[in-house]
Tab-separated table of C-alpha atoms and ligand atoms in Angstrom:
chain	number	residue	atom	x	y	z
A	1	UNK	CA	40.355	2.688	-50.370
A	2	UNK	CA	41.548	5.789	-52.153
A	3	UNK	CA	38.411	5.725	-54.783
A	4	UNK	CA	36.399	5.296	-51.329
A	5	UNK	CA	38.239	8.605	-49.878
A	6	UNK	CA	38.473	10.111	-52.790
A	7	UNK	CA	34.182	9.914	-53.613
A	8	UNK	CA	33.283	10.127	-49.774
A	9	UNK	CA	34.495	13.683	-49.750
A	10	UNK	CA	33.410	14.049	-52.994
A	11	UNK	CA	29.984	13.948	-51.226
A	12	UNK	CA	30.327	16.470	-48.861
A	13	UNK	CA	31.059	18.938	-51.241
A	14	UNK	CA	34.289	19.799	-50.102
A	15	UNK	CA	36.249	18.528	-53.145
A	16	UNK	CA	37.918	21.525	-54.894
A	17	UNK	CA	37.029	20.041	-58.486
A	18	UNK	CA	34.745	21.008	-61.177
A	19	UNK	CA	32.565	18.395	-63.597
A	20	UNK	CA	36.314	15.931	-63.867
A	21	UNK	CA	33.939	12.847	-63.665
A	22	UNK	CA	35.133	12.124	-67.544
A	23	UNK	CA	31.765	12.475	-69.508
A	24	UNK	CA	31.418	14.666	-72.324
A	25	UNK	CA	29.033	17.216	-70.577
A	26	UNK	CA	31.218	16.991	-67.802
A	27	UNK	CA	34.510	17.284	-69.162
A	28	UNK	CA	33.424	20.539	-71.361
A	29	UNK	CA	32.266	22.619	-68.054
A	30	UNK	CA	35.414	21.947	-66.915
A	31	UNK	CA	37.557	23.246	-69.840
A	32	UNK	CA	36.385	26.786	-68.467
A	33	UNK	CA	37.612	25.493	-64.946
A	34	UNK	CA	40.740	27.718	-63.999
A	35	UNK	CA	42.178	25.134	-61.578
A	36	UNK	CA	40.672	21.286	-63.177
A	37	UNK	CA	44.156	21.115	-64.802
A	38	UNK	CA	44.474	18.687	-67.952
A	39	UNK	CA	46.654	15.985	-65.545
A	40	UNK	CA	44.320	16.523	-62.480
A	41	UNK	CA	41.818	15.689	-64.953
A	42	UNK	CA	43.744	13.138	-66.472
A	43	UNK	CA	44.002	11.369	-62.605
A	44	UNK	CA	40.563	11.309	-61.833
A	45	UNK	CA	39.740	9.873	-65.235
A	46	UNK	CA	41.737	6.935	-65.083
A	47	UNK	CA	41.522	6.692	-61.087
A	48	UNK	CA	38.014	6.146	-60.248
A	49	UNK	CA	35.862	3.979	-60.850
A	50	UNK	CA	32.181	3.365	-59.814
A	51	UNK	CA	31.771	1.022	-56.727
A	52	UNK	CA	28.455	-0.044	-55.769
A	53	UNK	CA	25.759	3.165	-54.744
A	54	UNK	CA	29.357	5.321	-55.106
A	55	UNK	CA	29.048	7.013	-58.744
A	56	UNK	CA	32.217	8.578	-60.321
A	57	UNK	CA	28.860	10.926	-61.304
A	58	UNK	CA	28.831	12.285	-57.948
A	59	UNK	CA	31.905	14.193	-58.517
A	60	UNK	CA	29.844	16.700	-60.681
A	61	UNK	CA	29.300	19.735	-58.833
A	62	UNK	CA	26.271	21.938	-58.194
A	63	UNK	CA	26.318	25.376	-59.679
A	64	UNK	CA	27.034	26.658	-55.592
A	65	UNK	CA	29.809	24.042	-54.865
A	66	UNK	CA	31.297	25.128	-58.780
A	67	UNK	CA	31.206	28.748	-57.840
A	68	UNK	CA	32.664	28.331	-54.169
A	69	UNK	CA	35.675	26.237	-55.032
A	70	UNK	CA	36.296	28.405	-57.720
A	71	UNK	CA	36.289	31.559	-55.482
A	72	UNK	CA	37.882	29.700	-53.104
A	73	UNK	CA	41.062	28.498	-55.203
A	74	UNK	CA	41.325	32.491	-56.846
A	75	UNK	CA	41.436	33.229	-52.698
A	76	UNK	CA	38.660	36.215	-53.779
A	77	UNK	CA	35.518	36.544	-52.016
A	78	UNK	CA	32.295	35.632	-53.966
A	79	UNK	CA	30.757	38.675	-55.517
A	80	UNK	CA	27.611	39.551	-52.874
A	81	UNK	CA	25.243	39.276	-55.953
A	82	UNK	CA	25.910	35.556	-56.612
A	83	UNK	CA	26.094	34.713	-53.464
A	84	UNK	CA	22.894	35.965	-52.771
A	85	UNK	CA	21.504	34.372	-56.224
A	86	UNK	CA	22.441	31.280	-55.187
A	87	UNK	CA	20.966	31.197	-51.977
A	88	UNK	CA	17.763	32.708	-53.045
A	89	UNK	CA	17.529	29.241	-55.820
A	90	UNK	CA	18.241	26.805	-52.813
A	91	UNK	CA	15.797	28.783	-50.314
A	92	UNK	CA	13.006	28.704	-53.414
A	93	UNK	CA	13.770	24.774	-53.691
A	94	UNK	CA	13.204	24.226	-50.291
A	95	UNK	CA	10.311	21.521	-49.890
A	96	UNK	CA	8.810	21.992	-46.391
A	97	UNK	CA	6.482	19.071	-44.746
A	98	UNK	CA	3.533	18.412	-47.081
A	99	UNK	CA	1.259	17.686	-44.497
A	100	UNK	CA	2.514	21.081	-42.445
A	101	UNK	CA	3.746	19.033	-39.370
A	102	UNK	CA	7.800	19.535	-38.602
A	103	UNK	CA	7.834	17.563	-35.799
A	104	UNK	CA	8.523	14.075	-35.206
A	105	UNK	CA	10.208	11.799	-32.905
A	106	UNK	CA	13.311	13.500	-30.598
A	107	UNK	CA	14.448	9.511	-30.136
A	108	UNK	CA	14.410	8.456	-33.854
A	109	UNK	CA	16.023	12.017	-34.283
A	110	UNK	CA	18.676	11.553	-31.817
A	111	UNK	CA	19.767	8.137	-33.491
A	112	UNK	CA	19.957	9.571	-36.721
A	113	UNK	CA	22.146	12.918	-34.869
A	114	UNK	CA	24.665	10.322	-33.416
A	115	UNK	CA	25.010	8.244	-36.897
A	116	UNK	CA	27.835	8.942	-39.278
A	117	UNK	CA	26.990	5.904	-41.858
A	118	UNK	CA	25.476	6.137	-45.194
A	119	UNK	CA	25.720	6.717	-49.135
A	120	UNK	CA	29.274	4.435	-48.994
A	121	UNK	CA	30.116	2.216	-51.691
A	122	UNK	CA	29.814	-0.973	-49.709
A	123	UNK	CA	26.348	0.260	-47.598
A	124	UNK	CA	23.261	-1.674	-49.115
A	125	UNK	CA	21.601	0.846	-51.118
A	126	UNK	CA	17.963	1.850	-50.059
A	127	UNK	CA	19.134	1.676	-46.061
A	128	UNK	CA	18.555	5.049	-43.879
A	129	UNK	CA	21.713	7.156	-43.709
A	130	UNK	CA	22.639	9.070	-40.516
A	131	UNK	CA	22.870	12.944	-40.080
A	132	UNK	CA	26.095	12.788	-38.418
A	133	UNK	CA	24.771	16.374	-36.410
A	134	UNK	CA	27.343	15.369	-33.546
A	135	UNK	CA	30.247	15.084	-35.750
A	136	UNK	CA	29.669	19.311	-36.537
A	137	UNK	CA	27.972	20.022	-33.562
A	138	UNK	CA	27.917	20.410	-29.648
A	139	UNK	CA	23.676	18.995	-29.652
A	140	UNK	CA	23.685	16.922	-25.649
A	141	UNK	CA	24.883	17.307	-22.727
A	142	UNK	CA	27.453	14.797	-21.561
A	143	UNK	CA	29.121	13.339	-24.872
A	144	UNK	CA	32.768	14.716	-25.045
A	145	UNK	CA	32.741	13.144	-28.801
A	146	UNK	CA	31.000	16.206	-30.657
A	147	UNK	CA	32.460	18.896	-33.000
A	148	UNK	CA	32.305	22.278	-33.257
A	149	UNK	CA	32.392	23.007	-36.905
A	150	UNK	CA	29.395	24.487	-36.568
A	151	UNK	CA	27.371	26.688	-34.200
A	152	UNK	CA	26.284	24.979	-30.674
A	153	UNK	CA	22.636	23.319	-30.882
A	154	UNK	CA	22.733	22.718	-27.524
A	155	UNK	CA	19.350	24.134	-25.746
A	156	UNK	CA	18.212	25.158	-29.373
A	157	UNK	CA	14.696	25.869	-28.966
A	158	UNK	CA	14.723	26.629	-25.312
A	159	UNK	CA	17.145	29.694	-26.320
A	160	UNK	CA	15.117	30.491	-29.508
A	161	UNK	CA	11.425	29.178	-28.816
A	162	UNK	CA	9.583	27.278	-31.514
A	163	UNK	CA	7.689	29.753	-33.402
A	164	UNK	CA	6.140	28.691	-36.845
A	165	UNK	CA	8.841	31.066	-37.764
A	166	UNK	CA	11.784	29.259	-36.132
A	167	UNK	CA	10.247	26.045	-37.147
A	168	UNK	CA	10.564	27.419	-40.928
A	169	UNK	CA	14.094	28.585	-40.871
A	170	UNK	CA	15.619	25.311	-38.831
A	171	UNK	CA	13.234	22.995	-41.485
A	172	UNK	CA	15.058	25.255	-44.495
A	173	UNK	CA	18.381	25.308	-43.017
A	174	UNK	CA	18.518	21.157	-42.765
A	175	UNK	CA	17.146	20.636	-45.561
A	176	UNK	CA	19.215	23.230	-47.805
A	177	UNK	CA	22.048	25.140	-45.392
A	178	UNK	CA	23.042	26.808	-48.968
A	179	UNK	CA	19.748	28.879	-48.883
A	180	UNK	CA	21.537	31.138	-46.216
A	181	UNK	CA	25.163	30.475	-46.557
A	182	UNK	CA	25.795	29.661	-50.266
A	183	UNK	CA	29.348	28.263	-49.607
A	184	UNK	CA	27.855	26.449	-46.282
A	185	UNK	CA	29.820	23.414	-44.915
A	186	UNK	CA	26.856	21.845	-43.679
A	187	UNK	CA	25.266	19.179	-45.871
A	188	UNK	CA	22.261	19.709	-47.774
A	189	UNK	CA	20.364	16.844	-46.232
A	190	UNK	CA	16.656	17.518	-47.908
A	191	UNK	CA	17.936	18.815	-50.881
A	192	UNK	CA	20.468	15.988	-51.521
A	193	UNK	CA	18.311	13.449	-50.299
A	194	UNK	CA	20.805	12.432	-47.365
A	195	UNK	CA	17.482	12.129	-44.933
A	196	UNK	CA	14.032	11.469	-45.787
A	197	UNK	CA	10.968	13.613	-44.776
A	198	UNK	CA	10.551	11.797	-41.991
A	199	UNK	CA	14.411	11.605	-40.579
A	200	UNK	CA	14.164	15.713	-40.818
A	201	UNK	CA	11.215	15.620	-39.073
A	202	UNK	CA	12.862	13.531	-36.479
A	203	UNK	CA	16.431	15.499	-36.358
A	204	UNK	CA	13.663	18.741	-36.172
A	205	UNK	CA	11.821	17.183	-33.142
A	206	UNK	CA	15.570	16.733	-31.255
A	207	UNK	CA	15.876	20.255	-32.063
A	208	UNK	CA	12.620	21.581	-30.930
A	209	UNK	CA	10.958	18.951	-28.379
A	210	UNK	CA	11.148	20.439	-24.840
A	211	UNK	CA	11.279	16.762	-23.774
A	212	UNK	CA	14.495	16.283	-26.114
A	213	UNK	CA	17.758	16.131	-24.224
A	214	UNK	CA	18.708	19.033	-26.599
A	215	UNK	CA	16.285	21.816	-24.247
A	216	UNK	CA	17.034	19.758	-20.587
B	1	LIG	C1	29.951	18.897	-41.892
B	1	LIG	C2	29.515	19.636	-40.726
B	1	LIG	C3	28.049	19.709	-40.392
B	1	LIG	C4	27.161	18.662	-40.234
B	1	LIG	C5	27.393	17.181	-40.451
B	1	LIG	C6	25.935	19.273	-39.785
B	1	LIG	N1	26.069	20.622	-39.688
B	1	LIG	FE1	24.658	21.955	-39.093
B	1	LIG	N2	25.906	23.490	-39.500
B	1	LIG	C7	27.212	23.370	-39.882
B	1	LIG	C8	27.794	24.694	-40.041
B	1	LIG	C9	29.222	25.006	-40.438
B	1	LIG	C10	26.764	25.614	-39.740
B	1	LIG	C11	26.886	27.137	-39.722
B	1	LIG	C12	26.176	27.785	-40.831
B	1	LIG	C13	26.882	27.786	-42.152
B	1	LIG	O1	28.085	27.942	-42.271
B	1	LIG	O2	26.164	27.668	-43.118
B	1	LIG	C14	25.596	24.817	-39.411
B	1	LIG	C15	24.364	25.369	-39.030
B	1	LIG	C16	23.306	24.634	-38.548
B	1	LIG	C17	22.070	25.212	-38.025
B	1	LIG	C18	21.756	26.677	-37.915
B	1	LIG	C19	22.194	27.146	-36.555
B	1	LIG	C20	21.896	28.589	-36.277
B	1	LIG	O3	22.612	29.156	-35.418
B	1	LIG	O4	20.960	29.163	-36.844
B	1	LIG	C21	21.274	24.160	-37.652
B	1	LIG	C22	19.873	24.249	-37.057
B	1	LIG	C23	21.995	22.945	-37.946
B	1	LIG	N3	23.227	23.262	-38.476
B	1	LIG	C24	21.507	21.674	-37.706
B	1	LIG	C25	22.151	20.505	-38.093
B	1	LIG	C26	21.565	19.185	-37.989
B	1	LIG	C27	20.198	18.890	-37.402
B	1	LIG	C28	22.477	18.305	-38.510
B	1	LIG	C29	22.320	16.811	-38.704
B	1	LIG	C30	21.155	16.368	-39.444
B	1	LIG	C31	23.642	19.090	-38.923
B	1	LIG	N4	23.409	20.402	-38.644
B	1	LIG	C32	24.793	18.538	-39.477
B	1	LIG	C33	27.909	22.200	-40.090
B	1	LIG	C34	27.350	20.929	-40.056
């Protein structure tokens, strides 16, 4: 249960540790790591363990989540030019719809909103994984059970419209929220393969449909 813990928030990024996953590669970015000490090192070393689809590898961080825990544990605020280096890499990784279409189904997107499961060590690997949008965000009307972590979707694109623009921006901020907020909270669900092309479509068309319960 504590490897489960321990990895699950490992995934959202929100682990203040830097490359302790025990490989060579991993252990040397570290040694420049001002807060992996050797014993917190040591711990999750000899503590974790792969368990099914749940790597010990997924502890590595990406250059962003490296930089913002470090900033983070000095208590400093990032230096504007990395912060805006980083998000200009995540906004030039962004891979928008192939076939130009962001739209897809508001119901198949509203599922995926309301699920929390996914990526755990004992889900069969290769099944969908939710979005979990509700857990961050007020997105219906009538559900007391949503957070407010982040900004209110509620009445998204009836408040905003749907330009190709918006369309853009809301397509590049699911699939990479780093490409505007480096140190953003919300998960990179394109970028880290969390949906697929066609689950963002779907979480887009909740956003954007004006038959969605998001614009009633
Ligand atoms: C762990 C919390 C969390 C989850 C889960 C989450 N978000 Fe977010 N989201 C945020 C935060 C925080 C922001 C504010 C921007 C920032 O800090 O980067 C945000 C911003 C956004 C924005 C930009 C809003 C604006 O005002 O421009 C959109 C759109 C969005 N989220 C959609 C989604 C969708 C769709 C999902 C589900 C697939 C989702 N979010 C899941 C935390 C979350």
């Amino acid at each position: 249960m504590k490897t489960f813990a321990f990895l699950a928030s490992a995934a959202l990024g929100a682990a203040v540790l830097a490359g302790c996953a025990g490989d060579q590669q991993t252990a040397s970015a570290a040694a420049g790591n001002p807060f992996a000490t050797p014993s917190f090192r040591g711990i999750v070393q000899h503590d974790f363990a792969d368990k099914g689809q749940a790597k010990v590898s997924r502890l590595k961080q990406t250059q962003a989540q490296y930089e913002c825990s470090k900033y983070d544990y000095l208590g400093k605020p990032m230096p504007e030019a990395l912060a805006k280096s980083l998000e200009a890499k995540a906004q030039a990784a962004v891979v928008y719809p192939a076939d130009g279409k962001y739209l897809g189904d508001w119901k198949a997107g509203l599922k995926i909103a309301e699920n929390g499961k996914g990526m755990q060590w004992s889900d069969k690997p290769g099944t969908p994984n939710g979005g979990n949008c509700l857990a961050c965000h007020h997105v219906i009307a009538n559900d007391p059970s949503q957070g407010n972590i982040g900004p209110d979707l509620y009445h998204y694109a009836k408040l905003r419209g749907s330009s190709e623009a918006m369309l853009k921006y809301t397509w590049a901020r699911i699939y990479d929220s780093g490409a505007f907020n480096a140190c953003s909270y919300m998960p990179p669900f394109g970028a880290h393969k969390i949906l697929t092309q066609q689950q963002l479509k779907d979480v887009m068309a909740l956003l954007m449909d004006p038959h969605s319960p998001v614009n009633q």
